[in-house]
Amino acid sequence: MAGGWSRDGAVQDQIDDTITDAVLTARAQMPVGESRLTCTLCGDDIPEGRRRALPGVHTCVACQSGRDRPVATGMNRRGSKDSQLK
């Protein structure tokens, strides 16, 4: 069901394009090239399985997990009515 001047299926096309763009962006950000033997952050050895799975990797699993963890801002971004009344 499309609305206005759009054809049927236009909404699904937008969803598909958004997903395709996100996948291409993620692939472009993946490391490439020669993997390091030791982590650039802590100096520990990077396991061979990780180096084979991710060519061009520069960090160990523990350090990468710490980098991937989202930073807590302490703000209420949900915008509930109760938080706006205070």
JSON list of C-alpha atoms in Angstrom, two decimals:
[
{"chain": "A", "resi": 1, "resn": "MET", "atom": "CA", "xyz": [0.00, 0.00, 0.00]},
{"chain": "A", "resi": 2, "resn": "ALA", "atom": "CA", "xyz": [1.55, 3.24, -1.10]},
{"chain": "A", "resi": 3, "resn": "GLY", "atom": "CA", "xyz": [0.23, 6.70, -0.46]},
{"chain": "A", "resi": 4, "resn": "GLY", "atom": "CA", "xyz": [0.24, 9.89, -2.45]},
{"chain": "A", "resi": 5, "resn": "TRP", "atom": "CA", "xyz": [2.12, 9.75, -5.76]},
{"chain": "A", "resi": 6, "resn": "SER", "atom": "CA", "xyz": [4.31, 6.77, -4.89]},
{"chain": "A", "resi": 7, "resn": "ARG", "atom": "CA", "xyz": [3.84, 3.44, -6.57]},
{"chain": "A", "resi": 8, "resn": "ASP", "atom": "CA", "xyz": [2.99, 0.21, -4.76]},
{"chain": "A", "resi": 9, "resn": "GLY", "atom": "CA", "xyz": [6.06, -1.25, -3.06]},
{"chain": "A", "resi": 10, "resn": "ALA", "atom": "CA", "xyz": [7.90, 2.07, -2.81]},
{"chain": "A", "resi": 11, "resn": "VAL", "atom": "CA", "xyz": [8.12, 1.86, 0.97]},
{"chain": "A", "resi": 12, "resn": "GLN", "atom": "CA", "xyz": [9.69, -1.61, 0.80]},
{"chain": "A", "resi": 13, "resn": "ASP", "atom": "CA", "xyz": [12.17, -0.31, -1.80]},
{"chain": "A", "resi": 14, "resn": "GLN", "atom": "CA", "xyz": [13.23, 2.43, 0.64]},
{"chain": "A", "resi": 15, "resn": "ILE", "atom": "CA", "xyz": [13.67, -0.12, 3.42]},
{"chain": "A", "resi": 16, "resn": "ASP", "atom": "CA", "xyz": [15.73, -2.38, 1.15]},
{"chain": "A", "resi": 17, "resn": "ASP", "atom": "CA", "xyz": [17.93, 0.53, 0.03]},
{"chain": "A", "resi": 18, "resn": "THR", "atom": "CA", "xyz": [18.51, 1.60, 3.64]},
{"chain": "A", "resi": 19, "resn": "ILE", "atom": "CA", "xyz": [19.61, -1.91, 4.60]},
{"chain": "A", "resi": 20, "resn": "THR", "atom": "CA", "xyz": [21.84, -2.22, 1.54]},
{"chain": "A", "resi": 21, "resn": "ASP", "atom": "CA", "xyz": [23.51, 1.12, 2.35]},
{"chain": "A", "resi": 22, "resn": "ALA", "atom": "CA", "xyz": [24.10, 0.04, 5.96]},
{"chain": "A", "resi": 23, "resn": "VAL", "atom": "CA", "xyz": [25.66, -3.26, 4.87]},
{"chain": "A", "resi": 24, "resn": "LEU", "atom": "CA", "xyz": [27.93, -1.55, 2.35]},
{"chain": "A", "resi": 25, "resn": "THR", "atom": "CA", "xyz": [29.01, 1.02, 4.96]},
{"chain": "A", "resi": 26, "resn": "ALA", "atom": "CA", "xyz": [29.80, -1.71, 7.49]},
{"chain": "A", "resi": 27, "resn": "ARG", "atom": "CA", "xyz": [31.81, -3.67, 4.92]},
{"chain": "A", "resi": 28, "resn": "ALA", "atom": "CA", "xyz": [33.77, -0.55, 3.95]},
{"chain": "A", "resi": 29, "resn": "GLN", "atom": "CA", "xyz": [34.73, 0.01, 7.61]},
{"chain": "A", "resi": 30, "resn": "MET", "atom": "CA", "xyz": [36.06, -3.52, 8.10]},
{"chain": "A", "resi": 31, "resn": "PRO", "atom": "CA", "xyz": [39.83, -3.80, 8.46]},
{"chain": "A", "resi": 32, "resn": "VAL", "atom": "CA", "xyz": [41.82, -5.04, 5.46]},
{"chain": "A", "resi": 33, "resn": "GLY", "atom": "CA", "xyz": [45.43, -5.95, 4.82]},
{"chain": "A", "resi": 34, "resn": "GLU", "atom": "CA", "xyz": [47.96, -7.61, 7.09]},
{"chain": "A", "resi": 35, "resn": "SER", "atom": "CA", "xyz": [46.86, -8.46, 10.63]},
{"chain": "A", "resi": 36, "resn": "ARG", "atom": "CA", "xyz": [49.08, -7.61, 13.57]},
{"chain": "A", "resi": 37, "resn": "LEU", "atom": "CA", "xyz": [50.40, -10.35, 15.83]},
{"chain": "A", "resi": 38, "resn": "THR", "atom": "CA", "xyz": [49.96, -8.23, 18.96]},
{"chain": "A", "resi": 39, "resn": "CYS", "atom": "CA", "xyz": [47.22, -5.81, 20.02]},
{"chain": "A", "resi": 40, "resn": "THR", "atom": "CA", "xyz": [48.01, -2.14, 19.40]},
{"chain": "A", "resi": 41, "resn": "LEU", "atom": "CA", "xyz": [46.23, -1.14, 22.62]},
{"chain": "A", "resi": 42, "resn": "CYS", "atom": "CA", "xyz": [47.36, -3.63, 25.26]},
{"chain": "A", "resi": 43, "resn": "GLY", "atom": "CA", "xyz": [50.20, -5.56, 23.60]},
{"chain": "A", "resi": 44, "resn": "ASP", "atom": "CA", "xyz": [48.66, -9.01, 24.13]},
{"chain": "A", "resi": 45, "resn": "ASP", "atom": "CA", "xyz": [48.84, -11.63, 21.38]},
{"chain": "A", "resi": 46, "resn": "ILE", "atom": "CA", "xyz": [45.98, -11.69, 18.88]},
{"chain": "A", "resi": 47, "resn": "PRO", "atom": "CA", "xyz": [44.79, -15.30, 18.43]},
{"chain": "A", "resi": 48, "resn": "GLU", "atom": "CA", "xyz": [45.39, -16.87, 15.02]},
{"chain": "A", "resi": 49, "resn": "GLY", "atom": "CA", "xyz": [41.68, -17.61, 14.59]},
{"chain": "A", "resi": 50, "resn": "ARG", "atom": "CA", "xyz": [40.84, -13.93, 14.97]},
{"chain": "A", "resi": 51, "resn": "ARG", "atom": "CA", "xyz": [43.56, -12.93, 12.51]},
{"chain": "A", "resi": 52, "resn": "ARG", "atom": "CA", "xyz": [42.19, -15.42, 9.96]},
{"chain": "A", "resi": 53, "resn": "ALA", "atom": "CA", "xyz": [38.56, -14.38, 10.50]},
{"chain": "A", "resi": 54, "resn": "LEU", "atom": "CA", "xyz": [39.29, -10.63, 10.25]},
{"chain": "A", "resi": 55, "resn": "PRO", "atom": "CA", "xyz": [42.19, -9.84, 7.93]},
{"chain": "A", "resi": 56, "resn": "GLY", "atom": "CA", "xyz": [43.81, -6.56, 8.94]},
{"chain": "A", "resi": 57, "resn": "VAL", "atom": "CA", "xyz": [42.78, -6.75, 12.59]},
{"chain": "A", "resi": 58, "resn": "HIS", "atom": "CA", "xyz": [44.83, -4.60, 15.00]},
{"chain": "A", "resi": 59, "resn": "THR", "atom": "CA", "xyz": [43.18, -5.27, 18.38]},
{"chain": "A", "resi": 60, "resn": "CYS", "atom": "CA", "xyz": [42.51, -8.29, 20.58]},
{"chain": "A", "resi": 61, "resn": "VAL", "atom": "CA", "xyz": [38.94, -9.36, 21.39]},
{"chain": "A", "resi": 62, "resn": "ALA", "atom": "CA", "xyz": [38.95, -7.74, 24.85]},
{"chain": "A", "resi": 63, "resn": "CYS", "atom": "CA", "xyz": [40.14, -4.35, 23.60]},
{"chain": "A", "resi": 64, "resn": "GLN", "atom": "CA", "xyz": [37.79, -4.35, 20.61]},
{"chain": "A", "resi": 65, "resn": "SER", "atom": "CA", "xyz": [34.86, -5.23, 22.87]},
{"chain": "A", "resi": 66, "resn": "GLY", "atom": "CA", "xyz": [35.70, -2.21, 25.02]},
{"chain": "A", "resi": 67, "resn": "ARG", "atom": "CA", "xyz": [35.85, 0.03, 21.96]},
{"chain": "A", "resi": 68, "resn": "ASP", "atom": "CA", "xyz": [32.52, -1.26, 20.62]},
{"chain": "A", "resi": 69, "resn": "ARG", "atom": "CA", "xyz": [30.66, -0.71, 23.90]},
{"chain": "A", "resi": 70, "resn": "PRO", "atom": "CA", "xyz": [28.39, 2.36, 23.68]},
{"chain": "A", "resi": 71, "resn": "VAL", "atom": "CA", "xyz": [29.24, 5.30, 25.88]},
{"chain": "A", "resi": 72, "resn": "ALA", "atom": "CA", "xyz": [26.55, 6.09, 28.48]},
{"chain": "A", "resi": 73, "resn": "THR", "atom": "CA", "xyz": [25.61, 9.76, 28.40]},
{"chain": "A", "resi": 74, "resn": "GLY", "atom": "CA", "xyz": [23.35, 9.83, 31.45]},
{"chain": "A", "resi": 75, "resn": "MET", "atom": "CA", "xyz": [20.62, 11.62, 29.51]},
{"chain": "A", "resi": 76, "resn": "ASN", "atom": "CA", "xyz": [17.05, 10.46, 29.20]},
{"chain": "A", "resi": 77, "resn": "ARG", "atom": "CA", "xyz": [16.59, 10.34, 25.44]},
{"chain": "A", "resi": 78, "resn": "ARG", "atom": "CA", "xyz": [13.21, 8.64, 25.59]},
{"chain": "A", "resi": 79, "resn": "GLY", "atom": "CA", "xyz": [11.37, 11.91, 26.20]},
{"chain": "A", "resi": 80, "resn": "SER", "atom": "CA", "xyz": [8.71, 10.59, 28.51]},
{"chain": "A", "resi": 81, "resn": "LYS", "atom": "CA", "xyz": [6.13, 13.05, 29.82]},
{"chain": "A", "resi": 82, "resn": "ASP", "atom": "CA", "xyz": [7.31, 12.59, 33.40]},
{"chain": "A", "resi": 83, "resn": "SER", "atom": "CA", "xyz": [10.87, 13.62, 32.54]},
{"chain": "A", "resi": 84, "resn": "GLN", "atom": "CA", "xyz": [9.62, 16.73, 30.74]},
{"chain": "A", "resi": 85, "resn": "LEU", "atom": "CA", "xyz": [7.45, 17.89, 33.62]},
{"chain": "A", "resi": 86, "resn": "LYS", "atom": "CA", "xyz": [10.34, 18.15, 36.08]}
]
